[in-house]
């Protein structure tokens, strides 16, 4: 297939591009580089032997995106492009609604116009809100606590409504749990600028002595050790899920959780990182972070049944690959 990957120089997008190429697909990337670097293309080439065609274009710019559809014939679209910082979305909601929703609307409109009938969308476990774990795809979606989460729920709705009246247009909605880790080459991964919001990037900066100590947000949750429980998934396993999702997309709307199905606490992740990399991570317990829930993990059985997909990488792999990437990108 010839696949348009929006956000393909980003964290999950770049790993997915590598797996798409390995599976024999051609890739065209569109990214405005608001949260990624052009050098990622060279790294993708080093890993896969192929430098994908790249357009430095914003997905909210309909005319410029349409120009790309006029130059290429696509069999499918994988739409990663979006802003993703939960806290920032609370302070600049309009920027998040505009960027994430207009991008999804533009790409869907062009998919219909140019008869690109396979559309895979990056959603998030955040759409489940706070309900009983494990989360399964047939559960109702609850309002999230932030505009970012709402852009995911709204994008899902836009795509479902579009697919329901356009019979040839098939949509796969992938709800990611907590992606972490990096490519085993150490070439691509995630290393945010400034102070990270998410746990694994924070741990890797403490390990690298760029930050002095990890703050653990609360140890009084109703979880085995009192700290928050999440479902961490290695980004390479996640990337492979996208390849299967687009290759096997046949129903009008398919929704899959992409997670390991295992709940891991903050302290368990911290200990795994220490064990995997033989580095001590200093930490202190502080107040809960506003908007956090106690537990989030997947019922991942549907993706296994329908796509034959499951995770293979362990928590130790996630920690080792994260550290390898952090060290090689000092
Ligand atoms: P990322 O920021 O590394 O990648 C997103 C890419 O999209 C970046 O390269 C950015 O430059 C680009 N982009 C943003 N807005 C754009 C626009 N208007 N036009 C063109 N390019 C644009 O993030 P990621 O972690 O790789 O996430 C990819 C997708 O997965 C996002 O939609 C995100 O919301 C979703 N997601 C991520 C996580 C996570 O924890 N990382 C979890 C669930 C869902
Ligand atoms: C994990 C656990 C924190 C940082 C977020 C988004 C979600 C999705 C994935 C995009 C929690 C604790 C964290 C720290 C800590 N992204 N923590 N100290 O909140 O599950 O999910 O990223 O879709 O939408 O909300 O991930 O990594 O921020 O937190 O103790 O410095 O680590 O309280 O229990 P989260 P996270």
Coordinates of C-alpha atoms and ligand atoms in Angstrom, one line a residue:
X1 CA 0.0 0.0 0.0
X2 CA 1.0 3.6 -0.4
X3 CA 0.2 5.3 2.9
X4 CA 0.0 8.9 3.9
X5 CA 1.3 9.3 7.5
X6 CA 0.4 12.6 9.2
X7 CA 2.7 13.3 12.1
X8 CA 5.2 10.8 10.8
X9 CA 8.3 12.5 12.1
X10 CA 6.8 12.4 15.7
X11 CA 7.4 9.8 18.4
X12 CA 4.8 7.1 17.5
X13 CA 4.6 8.1 13.8
X14 CA 8.4 7.6 13.2
X15 CA 8.3 4.1 14.7
X16 CA 5.2 3.3 12.7
X17 CA 6.9 4.5 9.5
X18 CA 9.8 2.1 10.2
X19 CA 7.4 -0.8 10.6
X20 CA 5.4 0.1 7.5
X21 CA 8.5 0.1 5.4
X22 CA 9.6 -3.2 6.9
X23 CA 6.3 -4.7 6.0
X24 CA 6.8 -3.5 2.3
X25 CA 4.6 -0.4 2.2
X26 CA 5.5 3.0 0.7
X27 CA 5.1 6.0 3.0
X28 CA 4.6 9.7 2.4
X29 CA 4.9 11.8 5.6
X30 CA 3.2 15.1 6.3
X31 CA 4.3 17.0 9.4
X32 CA 4.6 20.7 10.4
X33 CA 7.5 19.8 12.7
X34 CA 5.8 21.6 15.6
X35 CA 6.9 18.8 17.9
X36 CA 9.5 16.8 15.9
X37 CA 12.7 17.3 13.9
X38 CA 13.5 17.0 10.2
X39 CA 16.6 14.9 11.2
X40 CA 14.2 12.0 12.1
X41 CA 13.9 11.3 8.4
X42 CA 17.7 10.5 8.2
X43 CA 17.3 8.3 11.2
X44 CA 14.4 6.4 9.6
X45 CA 16.6 6.0 6.5
X46 CA 19.4 4.6 8.7
X47 CA 17.1 2.0 10.3
X48 CA 15.0 1.1 7.3
X49 CA 17.2 1.9 4.3
X50 CA 14.4 4.1 2.8
X51 CA 14.0 7.8 3.1
X52 CA 10.3 8.5 2.9
X53 CA 8.9 11.4 0.9
X54 CA 8.3 14.3 3.2
X55 CA 6.1 17.4 3.1
X56 CA 6.5 20.1 5.6
X57 CA 2.9 21.1 5.7
X58 CA 0.3 21.8 8.4
X59 CA -2.7 19.5 8.3
X60 CA -5.0 22.5 9.1
X61 CA -4.0 24.0 5.7
X62 CA -6.6 22.3 3.4
X63 CA -5.2 23.6 0.2
X64 CA -1.6 22.6 0.9
X65 CA -2.7 19.1 2.0
X66 CA -4.9 18.8 -1.1
X67 CA -1.9 19.5 -3.2
X68 CA -0.2 16.4 -1.8
X69 CA -3.3 14.3 -2.6
X70 CA -3.1 15.6 -6.2
X71 CA 0.5 14.4 -6.5
X72 CA 0.1 10.9 -5.0
X73 CA -2.4 8.1 -5.0
X74 CA -2.9 6.8 -1.5
X75 CA -4.4 3.5 -0.4
X76 CA -4.6 4.6 3.2
X77 CA -4.0 7.3 5.8
X78 CA -2.6 6.9 9.3
X79 CA -3.4 10.2 11.1
X80 CA -1.0 10.9 14.1
X81 CA -0.7 14.6 13.7
X82 CA -1.9 16.4 16.8
X83 CA -1.0 18.3 19.8
X84 CA -0.9 16.1 22.9
X85 CA 0.1 17.9 26.1
X86 CA -2.8 17.5 28.5
X87 CA -1.9 20.4 30.8
X88 CA -1.2 22.7 27.9
X89 CA -4.6 21.9 26.4
X90 CA -6.2 23.3 29.5
X91 CA -4.4 26.6 29.2
X92 CA -4.8 27.0 25.4
X93 CA -8.0 25.0 24.6
X94 CA -8.7 26.8 21.3
X95 CA -5.3 25.9 19.9
X96 CA -5.9 22.3 20.7
X97 CA -9.5 22.1 19.4
X98 CA -8.5 23.9 16.2
X99 CA -5.3 21.9 15.5
X100 CA -6.6 18.5 16.3
X101 CA -10.1 18.8 15.0
X102 CA -9.4 20.7 11.8
X103 CA -6.6 18.3 11.0
X104 CA -8.9 15.3 11.3
X105 CA -11.7 17.0 9.3
X106 CA -9.4 18.1 6.5
X107 CA -7.9 14.6 6.1
X108 CA -11.3 13.0 6.2
X109 CA -12.7 15.3 3.6
X110 CA -9.7 14.6 1.3
X111 CA -10.0 10.9 1.9
X112 CA -13.6 11.0 0.7
X113 CA -12.8 13.3 -2.3
X114 CA -9.8 11.2 -3.4
X115 CA -11.4 7.8 -2.5
X116 CA -8.8 6.9 0.1
X117 CA -10.8 4.3 1.8
X118 CA -8.7 3.2 4.8
X119 CA -8.2 5.7 7.7
X120 CA -6.4 4.8 10.9
X121 CA -6.7 7.3 13.8
X122 CA -4.6 7.8 16.9
X123 CA -7.0 7.9 19.8
X124 CA -6.3 7.5 23.5
X125 CA -7.4 5.5 26.5
X126 CA -8.2 8.9 28.0
X127 CA -11.6 8.7 26.3
X128 CA -12.7 6.1 28.8
X129 CA -12.4 8.6 31.7
X130 CA -12.5 7.2 35.2
X131 CA -14.4 3.9 35.2
X132 CA -13.8 0.2 36.1
X133 CA -10.6 -1.3 34.8
X134 CA -9.9 -3.1 32.5
X135 CA -11.3 -0.8 29.8
X136 CA -12.9 -2.5 26.9
X137 CA -13.9 -1.1 23.6
X138 CA -17.7 -1.5 24.2
X139 CA -17.6 0.7 27.3
X140 CA -19.3 4.1 27.1
X141 CA -16.9 7.0 26.7
X142 CA -17.0 9.4 29.7
X143 CA -16.2 13.1 29.6
X144 CA -12.5 13.7 30.0
X145 CA -11.0 16.3 32.3
X146 CA -9.2 18.3 29.6
X147 CA -9.6 19.7 26.0
X148 CA -6.9 17.3 24.7
X149 CA -9.0 14.3 25.7
X150 CA -12.1 15.9 24.2
X151 CA -10.4 16.4 20.8
X152 CA -9.8 12.6 20.8
X153 CA -13.5 11.8 21.7
X154 CA -14.7 14.3 19.1
X155 CA -12.4 13.1 16.4
X156 CA -13.6 9.5 17.0
X157 CA -17.2 10.8 16.6
X158 CA -16.4 12.7 13.4
X159 CA -14.8 9.6 11.9
X160 CA -17.6 7.3 13.0
X161 CA -20.3 9.5 11.6
X162 CA -18.4 9.9 8.4
X163 CA -17.9 6.2 7.9
X164 CA -21.6 5.5 8.7
X165 CA -22.8 7.3 5.6
X166 CA -19.9 6.7 3.3
X167 CA -19.9 3.0 2.7
X168 CA -16.5 2.6 1.2
X169 CA -14.7 4.7 3.8
X170 CA -13.4 2.4 6.6
X171 CA -12.0 3.7 9.8
X172 CA -9.8 2.1 12.5
X173 CA -9.8 3.9 15.8
X174 CA -6.8 2.9 17.9
X175 CA -6.9 3.8 21.6
X176 CA -3.4 3.8 22.9
X177 CA -2.6 3.3 26.5
X178 CA 0.8 4.6 27.7
X179 CA 3.4 4.4 24.9
X180 CA 7.0 4.3 26.2
X181 CA 10.3 3.0 25.0
X182 CA 12.3 3.6 21.8
X183 CA 13.6 1.8 18.8
X184 CA 16.3 -0.8 19.8
X185 CA 18.8 1.1 17.5
X186 CA 18.7 4.0 19.9
X187 CA 18.1 6.3 16.9
X188 CA 14.5 7.3 17.4
X189 CA 12.5 7.7 20.6
X190 CA 11.0 10.5 22.7
X191 CA 12.9 13.1 24.6
X192 CA 10.8 16.2 25.1
X193 CA 12.3 19.6 25.5
X194 CA 11.9 21.2 29.0
X195 CA 10.3 19.5 31.9
X196 CA 8.4 16.4 30.8
X197 CA 4.8 15.9 31.8
X198 CA 4.8 12.1 31.5
X199 CA 6.4 9.6 33.8
X200 CA 8.9 7.7 31.6
X201 CA 10.3 10.9 30.0
X202 CA 10.7 12.3 33.5
X203 CA 12.5 9.2 34.8
X204 CA 14.9 9.3 31.8
X205 CA 15.8 12.9 32.6
X206 CA 16.4 12.1 36.2
X207 CA 18.5 9.1 35.2
X208 CA 20.5 11.5 32.9
X209 CA 20.9 14.0 35.8
X210 CA 19.1 16.7 33.8
X211 CA 16.5 16.8 36.6
X212 CA 17.3 16.1 40.2
X213 CA 14.4 14.0 41.5
X214 CA 11.2 12.4 40.4
X215 CA 7.9 13.6 42.1
X216 CA 5.5 10.7 42.5
X217 CA 2.0 12.2 42.3
X218 CA 0.3 10.6 45.2
X219 CA 0.6 7.3 47.1
X220 CA -2.9 7.2 48.5
X221 CA -4.8 5.8 45.5
X222 CA -6.9 2.7 45.8
X223 CA -4.1 0.6 44.1
X224 CA -1.8 -2.1 45.5
X225 CA 1.0 0.3 46.5
X226 CA -1.1 3.5 46.5
X227 CA 0.5 5.0 43.3
X228 CA -1.2 5.3 40.0
X229 CA -1.5 2.2 37.8
X230 CA -1.1 2.4 34.0
X231 CA -0.7 0.1 31.0
X232 CA 2.7 0.9 29.5
X233 CA 3.2 -0.3 25.9
X234 CA 6.5 -0.4 24.0
X235 CA 6.3 2.0 21.1
X236 CA 7.5 -0.7 18.6
X237 CA 4.7 -3.1 19.6
X238 CA 2.3 -0.1 19.2
X239 CA 3.8 0.7 15.8
X240 CA 3.2 -2.9 14.6
X241 CA -0.4 -2.6 15.7
X242 CA -0.9 0.1 13.1
X243 CA 0.5 -2.0 10.3
X244 CA -2.0 -4.8 11.1
X245 CA -4.8 -2.3 11.7
X246 CA -4.5 -0.8 8.2
X247 CA -3.7 -4.1 6.5
X248 CA -6.8 -5.8 8.0
X249 CA -9.2 -2.9 7.9
X250 CA -12.5 -4.3 6.4
X251 CA -15.4 -3.1 8.6
X252 CA -16.8 0.4 8.4
X253 CA -15.6 1.2 11.9
X254 CA -13.2 -0.8 14.0
X255 CA -12.1 0.2 17.4
X256 CA -9.1 -1.4 19.2
X257 CA -7.4 -0.9 22.5
X258 CA -3.6 -1.1 22.0
X259 CA -2.2 -1.9 25.4
X260 CA -0.5 -4.8 27.1
X261 CA -3.4 -5.5 29.4
X262 CA -1.1 -5.3 32.5
X263 CA -1.4 -2.6 35.1
X264 CA 1.9 -1.2 36.4
X265 CA 2.3 1.3 39.3
X266 CA 4.5 4.3 39.3
X267 CA 6.8 2.6 41.8
X268 CA 6.9 -0.6 39.8
X269 CA 8.0 1.3 36.7
X270 CA 10.6 3.2 38.7
X271 CA 12.0 -0.1 40.1
X272 CA 11.9 -1.7 36.7
X273 CA 14.0 1.2 35.3
X274 CA 16.5 0.9 38.1
X275 CA 16.8 -2.8 37.7
X276 CA 17.0 -2.7 33.9
X277 CA 19.6 0.0 33.8
X278 CA 21.4 -0.3 37.2
X279 CA 20.7 3.4 37.9
X280 CA 19.2 4.7 41.1
X281 CA 16.3 7.1 40.6
X282 CA 15.7 9.4 43.6
X283 CA 12.1 10.2 44.2
X284 CA 9.7 11.9 46.6
X285 CA 6.0 11.4 47.2
X286 CA 4.0 14.6 46.6
X287 CA 0.3 15.5 46.2
X288 CA -1.9 13.9 43.6
X289 CA -1.8 15.6 40.2
X290 CA -5.2 17.2 39.2
X291 CA -7.2 15.2 36.7
X292 CA -5.3 11.9 37.3
X293 CA -7.2 8.6 37.8
X294 CA -6.1 5.7 40.0
X295 CA -6.0 3.0 37.4
X296 CA -6.0 2.7 33.6
X297 CA -5.3 -0.6 31.8
X298 CA -6.6 -2.3 28.7
X299 CA -8.7 -5.3 28.0
X300 CA -6.5 -6.0 24.9
X301 CA -8.3 -9.2 23.8
X302 CA -10.2 -7.7 20.9
X303 CA -7.0 -6.6 19.0
X304 CA -5.6 -10.1 19.5
X305 CA -8.8 -11.8 18.3
X306 CA -9.4 -9.7 15.3
X307 CA -5.9 -8.5 14.3
X308 CA -3.7 -11.2 15.8
X309 CA -1.9 -8.4 17.6
X310 CA -0.4 -8.6 21.1
X311 CA 2.5 -7.0 22.8
X312 CA 5.9 -8.9 22.9
X313 CA 8.2 -6.4 24.6
X314 CA 8.5 -6.5 28.4
X315 CA 8.7 -3.7 30.9
X316 CA 12.4 -4.3 31.1
X317 CA 12.7 -3.9 27.3
X318 CA 10.8 -0.6 27.6
X319 CA 13.2 0.7 30.3
X320 CA 16.4 -0.5 28.5
X321 CA 15.4 1.0 25.2
X322 CA 14.3 4.3 26.7
X323 CA 17.7 4.6 28.5
X324 CA 19.7 3.6 25.4
X325 CA 17.9 6.3 23.4
X326 CA 18.3 9.0 26.1
X327 CA 22.1 8.2 26.4
X328 CA 22.6 8.3 22.7
X329 CA 20.8 11.6 22.3
X330 CA 22.5 13.6 25.0
Ligands
LIG1 P1 4.3 13.7 18.8 O1 4.1 15.1 19.2 O2 5.7 13.1 18.9 O3 3.9 13.5 17.3 C1 2.9 14.2 16.7 C2 3.4 14.8 15.4 O4 2.4 15.6 14.8 C3 4.6 15.7 15.6 O5 5.7 15.4 14.8 C4 4.1 17.1 15.3 O6 5.0 18.0 14.7 C5 3.0 16.8 14.3 N1 1.8 17.7 14.2 C6 1.1 18.3 15.2 N2 0.1 19.1 14.7 C7 0.3 19.0 13.4 C8 -0.4 19.6 12.3 N3 -1.4 20.5 12.5 N4 0.0 19.4 11.0 C9 1.0 18.6 10.8 N5 1.7 18.0 11.8 C10 1.4 18.2 13.0 O7 3.2 12.8 19.5 P2 3.1 11.2 19.6 O8 3.3 10.8 21.0 O9 3.9 10.5 18.5 O10 1.5 11.0 19.3 C11 1.0 10.8 18.0 C12 -0.5 10.8 18.1 O11 -0.9 9.8 19.1 C13 -1.1 12.1 18.6 O12 -2.3 12.3 17.9 C14 -1.4 11.8 20.1 O13 -2.4 12.6 20.6 C15 -1.8 10.4 20.0 N6 -1.5 9.7 21.3 C16 -0.3 9.8 21.9 C17 -0.1 9.1 23.2 C18 1.2 9.3 23.9 O14 1.2 9.0 25.1 N7 2.3 9.6 23.2 C19 -1.2 8.4 23.8 C20 -2.4 8.4 23.1 C21 -2.6 9.0 21.9
LIG2 C1 1.5 8.1 34.4 C2 1.4 7.9 36.0 C3 1.0 9.9 37.1 C4 4.6 12.0 36.0 C5 -1.1 10.8 29.7 C6 -2.3 11.4 29.1 C7 -3.0 10.4 28.2 C8 -2.0 9.8 27.2 C9 -0.8 9.2 27.9 C10 -2.0 11.0 25.2 C11 0.3 8.6 36.6 C12 2.4 9.4 37.5 C13 3.6 11.1 36.1 C14 5.4 12.3 37.1 C15 4.2 10.8 38.4 N1 -1.5 10.7 26.2 N2 3.4 10.5 37.3 N3 5.2 11.7 38.3 O1 -1.5 10.6 32.8 O2 -1.6 8.1 32.4 O3 -1.5 9.7 30.5 O4 -0.2 10.2 28.7 O5 -3.1 10.6 24.8 O6 -4.0 11.1 27.5 O7 -3.1 11.9 30.1 O8 0.5 9.4 31.8 O9 2.9 9.4 32.1 O10 1.6 11.5 32.7 O11 1.4 9.4 34.1 O12 4.0 10.2 39.5 O13 6.4 13.2 37.0 O14 2.6 8.5 36.5 O15 0.3 10.5 38.3 O16 -0.1 7.8 37.7 P1 -1.1 9.5 32.0 P2 1.7 10.0 32.6

